Amino acid sequence: MIQKLAQAKVNLYLHVAPPDDKGYHPLQSLVVFADIGDEIVLQSGTSGEALTLKIDGPFAEGLGGGEDNLVVKAVRRFEQATGVAVAADIRLTKALPVASGIGGGSADAGAVLHLLRRTYAPDMPDRDLEALAAAVGADGVMCLWARAAIAEGYGERLTPVTVPSMPAVLVNPGIDCSTPAVFRQYDAHGHFENTDTKHTFIDISSADALVSALANTRNDLEAPAIALKPEIHEVLAVLKTQPEAWFARMSGSGATCFALCRSDEDAEGLRRRLDGLWPRAWVRACRLG
Ligand code: C5P
């Protein structure tokens, strides 16, 4: 039995260009990864011929285990590429909220691809594994490697960066946000601004430098997500006034928001207060890096 953490992704900034002729949006984003996530366990060869996927955990409800689950999609891509018929029991413990801007589904796909390679195709080169992850979605490749990077293109072109490990709190108000709907809203009302701030983030040595560089960046999907789900505005307004929140913003296409903190104690204190304030929200202290 082997297992892997499918780490949550956070977009520290997300600059979105107008849609191209495919209707997709070129973007530039600084992505970092949390030390919390879903868990994938793979046991090969136990139940005979078939693949089984069992889903448990706090966000299992409403998540189907069928062919459109990104874990199953990743398995099918792997089977097509290798000719292996995967006979394994996979368990997905869904600890991250679904459709929440922190890459949960892509992270699950990435984690299962690592486990499949280890089990069935240890000689598969990284670039082939990457191609399978890319087929799962725009966040597939970044979530496969789960390393801090500037993402460009549609999110698949990565430049690794070194960022300091940052204490943080993640907050999801318990509403899911449809990525295509947020992009459509952005197209209808977006103010397209300069997307390129990459040079500023190639060499960030301290948390102070990171936070002051972030002040000149945006998440261009924040306004359209708020237009669709006004609760996000409330979360951000409260987060930004908390003494422990050094910097606060929404991640991805929402609705999860994050606050960077100066210490783990601050992050834990902030988590506790927000948990009390919003008992039905998902609030977690973590490290991002
Ligand atoms: O690739 P993924 O399934 O994550 O994307 C979901 C949807 O978000 C796409 O179908 C597209 O409408 C939109 N999208 C986009 N530009 C991107 C990424 C996603 O327009 N760079």
Short mmCIF file of N, CA, C and O in Angstrom, two decimals, residues 74-171:
data_model
loop_
_atom_site.label_atom_id
_atom_site.label_comp_id
_atom_site.label_asym_id
_atom_site.label_seq_id
_atom_site.Cartn_x
_atom_site.Cartn_y
_atom_site.Cartn_z
N ALA A 74 -7.38 10.37 -14.60
CA ALA A 74 -5.91 10.22 -14.61
C ALA A 74 -5.53 8.75 -14.79
O ALA A 74 -4.60 8.42 -15.55
N VAL A 75 -6.26 7.84 -14.14
CA VAL A 75 -5.97 6.41 -14.28
C VAL A 75 -6.17 5.98 -15.74
O VAL A 75 -5.33 5.28 -16.32
N ARG A 76 -7.28 6.44 -16.33
CA ARG A 76 -7.56 6.05 -17.74
C ARG A 76 -6.48 6.56 -18.69
O ARG A 76 -6.06 5.86 -19.61
N ARG A 77 -6.05 7.82 -18.49
CA ARG A 77 -4.97 8.37 -19.32
C ARG A 77 -3.69 7.54 -19.16
O ARG A 77 -2.98 7.28 -20.13
N PHE A 78 -3.41 7.15 -17.91
CA PHE A 78 -2.22 6.35 -17.63
C PHE A 78 -2.32 4.99 -18.33
O PHE A 78 -1.35 4.51 -18.93
N GLU A 79 -3.51 4.38 -18.28
CA GLU A 79 -3.71 3.08 -18.93
C GLU A 79 -3.50 3.18 -20.43
O GLU A 79 -2.84 2.33 -21.05
N GLN A 80 -4.08 4.27 -21.03
CA GLN A 80 -3.93 4.45 -22.48
C GLN A 80 -2.46 4.62 -22.86
O GLN A 80 -2.00 4.09 -23.86
N ALA A 81 -1.74 5.36 -22.03
CA ALA A 81 -0.35 5.68 -22.37
C ALA A 81 0.59 4.49 -22.18
O ALA A 81 1.59 4.36 -22.90
N THR A 82 0.27 3.62 -21.22
CA THR A 82 1.21 2.55 -20.87
C THR A 82 0.76 1.16 -21.33
O THR A 82 1.56 0.23 -21.35
N GLY A 83 -0.54 1.02 -21.61
CA GLY A 83 -1.07 -0.31 -21.92
C GLY A 83 -1.32 -1.16 -20.68
O GLY A 83 -1.74 -2.31 -20.76
N VAL A 84 -1.07 -0.59 -19.50
CA VAL A 84 -1.32 -1.32 -18.24
C VAL A 84 -2.81 -1.28 -17.93
O VAL A 84 -3.45 -0.24 -18.09
N ALA A 85 -3.40 -2.41 -17.51
CA ALA A 85 -4.77 -2.39 -16.98
C ALA A 85 -4.65 -2.27 -15.46
O ALA A 85 -4.19 -3.20 -14.80
N VAL A 86 -5.02 -1.13 -14.95
CA VAL A 86 -4.81 -0.87 -13.52
C VAL A 86 -5.86 -1.63 -12.70
O VAL A 86 -7.05 -1.32 -12.76
N ALA A 87 -5.41 -2.66 -11.96
CA ALA A 87 -6.30 -3.39 -11.04
C ALA A 87 -5.85 -3.01 -9.64
O ALA A 87 -4.90 -3.57 -9.10
N ALA A 88 -6.52 -2.02 -9.09
CA ALA A 88 -6.07 -1.50 -7.80
C ALA A 88 -7.25 -0.92 -7.04
O ALA A 88 -8.25 -0.50 -7.64
N ASP A 89 -7.13 -0.92 -5.72
CA ASP A 89 -8.10 -0.20 -4.88
C ASP A 89 -7.49 1.14 -4.53
O ASP A 89 -6.40 1.19 -3.94
N ILE A 90 -8.21 2.19 -4.89
CA ILE A 90 -7.73 3.54 -4.57
C ILE A 90 -8.69 4.15 -3.56
O ILE A 90 -9.92 4.05 -3.72
N ARG A 91 -8.12 4.75 -2.53
CA ARG A 91 -8.97 5.50 -1.58
C ARG A 91 -8.58 6.96 -1.64
O ARG A 91 -7.40 7.30 -1.56
N LEU A 92 -9.59 7.81 -1.81
CA LEU A 92 -9.39 9.26 -1.81
C LEU A 92 -10.05 9.82 -0.55
O LEU A 92 -11.26 9.68 -0.37
N THR A 93 -9.24 10.39 0.32
CA THR A 93 -9.80 11.05 1.51
C THR A 93 -9.87 12.54 1.22
O THR A 93 -8.85 13.22 1.14
N LYS A 94 -11.10 13.00 0.99
CA LYS A 94 -11.32 14.36 0.49
C LYS A 94 -11.38 15.33 1.66
O LYS A 94 -12.42 15.51 2.30
N ALA A 95 -10.25 15.98 1.92
CA ALA A 95 -10.17 16.93 3.04
C ALA A 95 -10.30 18.37 2.56
O ALA A 95 -10.49 19.28 3.37
N LEU A 96 -10.13 18.59 1.24
CA LEU A 96 -10.22 19.95 0.68
C LEU A 96 -11.61 20.16 0.09
O LEU A 96 -12.14 19.27 -0.58
N PRO A 97 -12.18 21.36 0.31
CA PRO A 97 -13.48 21.63 -0.31
C PRO A 97 -13.40 21.53 -1.83
O PRO A 97 -12.36 21.82 -2.43
N VAL A 98 -14.51 21.10 -2.42
CA VAL A 98 -14.56 20.85 -3.87
C VAL A 98 -14.86 22.18 -4.60
O VAL A 98 -15.57 23.03 -4.07
N ALA A 99 -14.32 22.33 -5.82
CA ALA A 99 -14.56 23.54 -6.65
C ALA A 99 -14.29 24.81 -5.87
O ALA A 99 -15.14 25.69 -5.75
N SER A 100 -13.08 24.90 -5.29
CA SER A 100 -12.85 25.99 -4.34
C SER A 100 -11.60 26.81 -4.63
O SER A 100 -11.16 27.58 -3.78
N GLY A 101 -10.99 26.66 -5.80
CA GLY A 101 -9.88 27.53 -6.19
C GLY A 101 -8.53 27.13 -5.61
O GLY A 101 -7.57 27.87 -5.71
N ILE A 102 -8.46 25.93 -5.00
CA ILE A 102 -7.18 25.48 -4.45
C ILE A 102 -6.73 24.15 -5.08
O ILE A 102 -5.91 23.43 -4.51
N GLY A 103 -7.30 23.86 -6.24
CA GLY A 103 -6.74 22.79 -7.07
C GLY A 103 -6.95 21.38 -6.57
O GLY A 103 -6.22 20.47 -6.99
N GLY A 104 -7.93 21.15 -5.74
CA GLY A 104 -8.10 19.83 -5.13
C GLY A 104 -8.15 18.68 -6.13
O GLY A 104 -7.41 17.72 -6.01
N GLY A 105 -9.01 18.80 -7.14
CA GLY A 105 -9.17 17.73 -8.12
C GLY A 105 -7.89 17.49 -8.91
O GLY A 105 -7.49 16.34 -9.14
N SER A 106 -7.22 18.56 -9.31
CA SER A 106 -5.96 18.42 -10.06
C SER A 106 -4.88 17.82 -9.17
O SER A 106 -4.04 17.04 -9.63
N ALA A 107 -4.88 18.20 -7.90
CA ALA A 107 -3.90 17.65 -6.96
C ALA A 107 -4.13 16.14 -6.78
O ALA A 107 -3.17 15.35 -6.72
N ASP A 108 -5.40 15.74 -6.71
CA ASP A 108 -5.72 14.31 -6.59
C ASP A 108 -5.19 13.56 -7.81
O ASP A 108 -4.59 12.48 -7.68
N ALA A 109 -5.43 14.14 -8.99
CA ALA A 109 -4.97 13.50 -10.23
C ALA A 109 -3.44 13.40 -10.23
O ALA A 109 -2.88 12.35 -10.57
N GLY A 110 -2.78 14.47 -9.82
CA GLY A 110 -1.32 14.47 -9.79
C GLY A 110 -0.78 13.42 -8.84
O GLY A 110 0.16 12.68 -9.16
N ALA A 111 -1.38 13.33 -7.65
CA ALA A 111 -0.91 12.37 -6.65
C ALA A 111 -1.10 10.94 -7.16
O ALA A 111 -0.20 10.09 -7.00
N VAL A 112 -2.24 10.67 -7.78
CA VAL A 112 -2.48 9.30 -8.23
C VAL A 112 -1.52 8.95 -9.38
O VAL A 112 -1.06 7.80 -9.49
N LEU A 113 -1.19 9.92 -10.22
CA LEU A 113 -0.23 9.65 -11.31
C LEU A 113 1.14 9.26 -10.74
O LEU A 113 1.79 8.34 -11.24
N HIS A 114 1.58 9.96 -9.68
CA HIS A 114 2.85 9.57 -9.04
C HIS A 114 2.78 8.12 -8.52
O HIS A 114 3.73 7.35 -8.68
N LEU A 115 1.65 7.78 -7.88
CA LEU A 115 1.52 6.43 -7.30
C LEU A 115 1.46 5.37 -8.41
O LEU A 115 2.03 4.28 -8.27
N LEU A 116 0.78 5.70 -9.51
CA LEU A 116 0.68 4.75 -10.63
C LEU A 116 2.05 4.51 -11.26
O LEU A 116 2.42 3.39 -11.56
N ARG A 117 2.80 5.62 -11.45
CA ARG A 117 4.14 5.45 -12.04
C ARG A 117 5.00 4.57 -11.14
O ARG A 117 5.68 3.66 -11.62
N ARG A 118 4.95 4.87 -9.82
CA ARG A 118 5.79 4.09 -8.89
C ARG A 118 5.44 2.60 -8.95
O ARG A 118 6.30 1.73 -8.91
N THR A 119 4.14 2.31 -9.10
CA THR A 119 3.69 0.92 -9.05
C THR A 119 3.89 0.18 -10.37
O THR A 119 4.32 -0.97 -10.39
N TYR A 120 3.55 0.84 -11.49
CA TYR A 120 3.45 0.11 -12.75
C TYR A 120 4.48 0.51 -13.81
O TYR A 120 4.67 -0.23 -14.77
N ALA A 121 5.05 1.70 -13.68
CA ALA A 121 5.93 2.17 -14.77
C ALA A 121 7.06 3.04 -14.22
O ALA A 121 7.17 4.22 -14.56
N PRO A 122 7.91 2.46 -13.37
CA PRO A 122 8.93 3.28 -12.70
C PRO A 122 9.90 3.97 -13.66
O PRO A 122 10.54 4.94 -13.27
N ASP A 123 9.96 3.48 -14.90
CA ASP A 123 10.89 4.10 -15.86
C ASP A 123 10.26 5.23 -16.67
O ASP A 123 10.92 5.84 -17.52
N MET A 124 8.98 5.51 -16.43
CA MET A 124 8.32 6.56 -17.22
C MET A 124 9.00 7.91 -16.95
O MET A 124 9.13 8.33 -15.79
N PRO A 125 9.45 8.59 -18.02
CA PRO A 125 10.11 9.89 -17.79
C PRO A 125 9.13 10.95 -17.28
O PRO A 125 7.93 10.88 -17.56
N ASP A 126 9.69 11.95 -16.57
CA ASP A 126 8.87 13.03 -16.02
C ASP A 126 7.99 13.68 -17.09
O ASP A 126 6.84 14.00 -16.83
N ARG A 127 8.56 13.89 -18.28
CA ARG A 127 7.78 14.64 -19.28
C ARG A 127 6.55 13.86 -19.74
O ARG A 127 5.53 14.45 -20.09
N ASP A 128 6.62 12.52 -19.70
CA ASP A 128 5.44 11.73 -20.08
C ASP A 128 4.38 11.80 -18.99
O ASP A 128 3.18 11.88 -19.27
N LEU A 129 4.84 11.78 -17.73
CA LEU A 129 3.89 11.90 -16.61
C LEU A 129 3.22 13.27 -16.68
O LEU A 129 2.01 13.40 -16.46
N GLU A 130 4.02 14.28 -17.03
CA GLU A 130 3.52 15.64 -17.14
C GLU A 130 2.44 15.77 -18.21
O GLU A 130 1.46 16.47 -18.04
N ALA A 131 2.64 15.06 -19.32
CA ALA A 131 1.65 15.11 -20.41
C ALA A 131 0.31 14.53 -19.93
O ALA A 131 -0.76 15.03 -20.28
N LEU A 132 0.37 13.49 -19.09
CA LEU A 132 -0.86 12.90 -18.57
C LEU A 132 -1.56 13.88 -17.63
O LEU A 132 -2.77 14.05 -17.66
N ALA A 133 -0.76 14.57 -16.80
CA ALA A 133 -1.33 15.55 -15.86
C ALA A 133 -1.95 16.72 -16.62
O ALA A 133 -3.01 17.23 -16.25
N ALA A 134 -1.30 17.13 -17.72
CA ALA A 134 -1.79 18.28 -18.50
C ALA A 134 -3.16 17.97 -19.09
O ALA A 134 -4.00 18.86 -19.24
N ALA A 135 -3.37 16.70 -19.43
CA ALA A 135 -4.63 16.33 -20.06
C ALA A 135 -5.81 16.41 -19.09
O ALA A 135 -6.97 16.47 -19.50
N VAL A 136 -5.51 16.44 -17.80
CA VAL A 136 -6.57 16.47 -16.78
C VAL A 136 -7.15 17.88 -16.61
O VAL A 136 -8.30 18.06 -16.24
N GLY A 137 -6.35 18.91 -16.89
CA GLY A 137 -6.85 20.28 -16.74
C GLY A 137 -5.71 21.27 -16.71
O GLY A 137 -4.53 20.88 -16.63
N ALA A 138 -6.06 22.56 -16.77
CA ALA A 138 -5.04 23.61 -16.86
C ALA A 138 -4.10 23.62 -15.65
O ALA A 138 -2.94 24.00 -15.75
N ASP A 139 -4.61 23.20 -14.48
CA ASP A 139 -3.79 23.19 -13.25
C ASP A 139 -3.04 21.87 -13.08
O ASP A 139 -2.34 21.68 -12.08
N GLY A 140 -3.23 20.94 -14.02
CA GLY A 140 -2.72 19.58 -13.84
C GLY A 140 -1.22 19.51 -13.59
O GLY A 140 -0.76 18.83 -12.67
N VAL A 141 -0.44 20.23 -14.42
CA VAL A 141 1.02 20.11 -14.33
C VAL A 141 1.54 20.74 -13.05
O VAL A 141 2.36 20.17 -12.33
N MET A 142 1.04 21.94 -12.72
CA MET A 142 1.53 22.58 -11.48
C MET A 142 1.21 21.72 -10.26
O MET A 142 2.00 21.62 -9.32
N CYS A 143 0.03 21.10 -10.27
CA CYS A 143 -0.37 20.28 -9.11
C CYS A 143 0.37 18.94 -9.08
O CYS A 143 0.52 18.35 -8.02
N LEU A 144 0.83 18.46 -10.23
CA LEU A 144 1.64 17.23 -10.26
C LEU A 144 2.94 17.46 -9.49
O LEU A 144 3.34 16.64 -8.68
N TRP A 145 3.60 18.60 -9.75
CA TRP A 145 4.90 18.84 -9.12
C TRP A 145 4.76 19.47 -7.74
O TRP A 145 5.65 19.32 -6.89
N ALA A 146 3.67 20.19 -7.52
CA ALA A 146 3.40 20.81 -6.21
C ALA A 146 4.61 21.57 -5.66
O ALA A 146 4.97 21.44 -4.50
N ARG A 147 5.24 22.35 -6.56
CA ARG A 147 6.38 23.18 -6.14
C ARG A 147 6.11 24.62 -6.54
O ARG A 147 5.50 24.88 -7.59
N ALA A 148 6.58 25.55 -5.71
CA ALA A 148 6.36 26.96 -6.00
C ALA A 148 6.87 27.30 -7.40
O ALA A 148 7.98 26.91 -7.77
N ALA A 149 6.06 28.03 -8.16
CA ALA A 149 6.43 28.33 -9.54
C ALA A 149 5.63 29.52 -10.04
O ALA A 149 4.56 29.83 -9.51
N ILE A 150 6.18 30.17 -11.07
CA ILE A 150 5.38 31.11 -11.84
C ILE A 150 4.77 30.30 -12.98
O ILE A 150 5.50 29.66 -13.75
N ALA A 151 3.46 30.30 -13.06
CA ALA A 151 2.76 29.56 -14.11
C ALA A 151 2.35 30.53 -15.19
O ALA A 151 1.84 31.62 -14.91
N GLU A 152 2.59 30.13 -16.46
CA GLU A 152 2.17 30.94 -17.60
C GLU A 152 1.48 30.04 -18.62
O GLU A 152 1.24 28.87 -18.36
N GLY A 153 1.22 30.62 -19.81
CA GLY A 153 0.40 29.90 -20.77
C GLY A 153 -1.02 29.85 -20.20
O GLY A 153 -1.53 30.86 -19.71
N TYR A 154 -1.64 28.66 -20.22
CA TYR A 154 -2.92 28.50 -19.54
C TYR A 154 -2.71 28.05 -18.09
O TYR A 154 -3.66 27.70 -17.40
N GLY A 155 -1.46 28.00 -17.67
CA GLY A 155 -1.13 27.54 -16.32
C GLY A 155 -0.17 26.37 -16.35
O GLY A 155 0.30 25.90 -15.31
N GLU A 156 0.15 25.87 -17.58
CA GLU A 156 0.94 24.64 -17.71
C GLU A 156 2.44 24.91 -17.89
O GLU A 156 3.25 24.00 -17.77
N ARG A 157 2.82 26.17 -18.19
CA ARG A 157 4.24 26.49 -18.42
C ARG A 157 4.80 27.02 -17.12
O ARG A 157 4.37 28.05 -16.62
N LEU A 158 5.75 26.29 -16.53
CA LEU A 158 6.18 26.60 -15.16
C LEU A 158 7.63 27.05 -15.11
O LEU A 158 8.50 26.44 -15.72
N THR A 159 7.88 28.11 -14.34
CA THR A 159 9.24 28.51 -13.99
C THR A 159 9.37 28.35 -12.48
O THR A 159 8.71 29.07 -11.72
N PRO A 160 10.19 27.38 -12.02
CA PRO A 160 10.30 27.18 -10.57
C PRO A 160 10.85 28.43 -9.90
O PRO A 160 11.71 29.11 -10.46
N VAL A 161 10.33 28.76 -8.73
CA VAL A 161 10.86 29.88 -7.94
C VAL A 161 11.07 29.40 -6.50
O VAL A 161 10.47 28.40 -6.07
N THR A 162 11.96 30.12 -5.80
CA THR A 162 12.15 29.81 -4.39
C THR A 162 11.44 30.88 -3.58
O THR A 162 11.72 32.06 -3.75
N VAL A 163 10.51 30.46 -2.76
CA VAL A 163 9.83 31.42 -1.88
C VAL A 163 10.00 30.92 -0.44
O VAL A 163 10.15 29.72 -0.20
N PRO A 164 9.99 31.84 0.53
CA PRO A 164 10.09 31.40 1.91
C PRO A 164 8.83 30.64 2.32
O PRO A 164 7.76 30.87 1.76
N SER A 165 8.98 29.72 3.26
CA SER A 165 7.82 29.01 3.79
C SER A 165 7.00 29.98 4.65
O SER A 165 7.55 30.63 5.55
N MET A 166 5.71 30.13 4.33
CA MET A 166 4.89 31.17 4.97
C MET A 166 3.75 30.55 5.78
O MET A 166 2.93 29.80 5.23
N PRO A 167 3.63 30.89 7.06
CA PRO A 167 2.43 30.49 7.81
C PRO A 167 1.21 31.17 7.18
O PRO A 167 1.31 32.32 6.73
N ALA A 168 0.11 30.47 7.13
CA ALA A 168 -1.08 31.01 6.45
C ALA A 168 -2.35 30.40 7.01
O ALA A 168 -2.31 29.37 7.69
N VAL A 169 -3.46 31.05 6.71
CA VAL A 169 -4.78 30.49 7.03
C VAL A 169 -5.59 30.48 5.73
O VAL A 169 -5.58 31.45 4.98
N LEU A 170 -6.25 29.35 5.46
CA LEU A 170 -7.13 29.23 4.31
C LEU A 170 -8.57 29.23 4.80
O LEU A 170 -8.89 28.59 5.81
N VAL A 171 -9.44 29.95 4.09
CA VAL A 171 -10.85 30.06 4.49
C VAL A 171 -11.74 29.82 3.29
O VAL A 171 -11.59 30.51 2.27
#
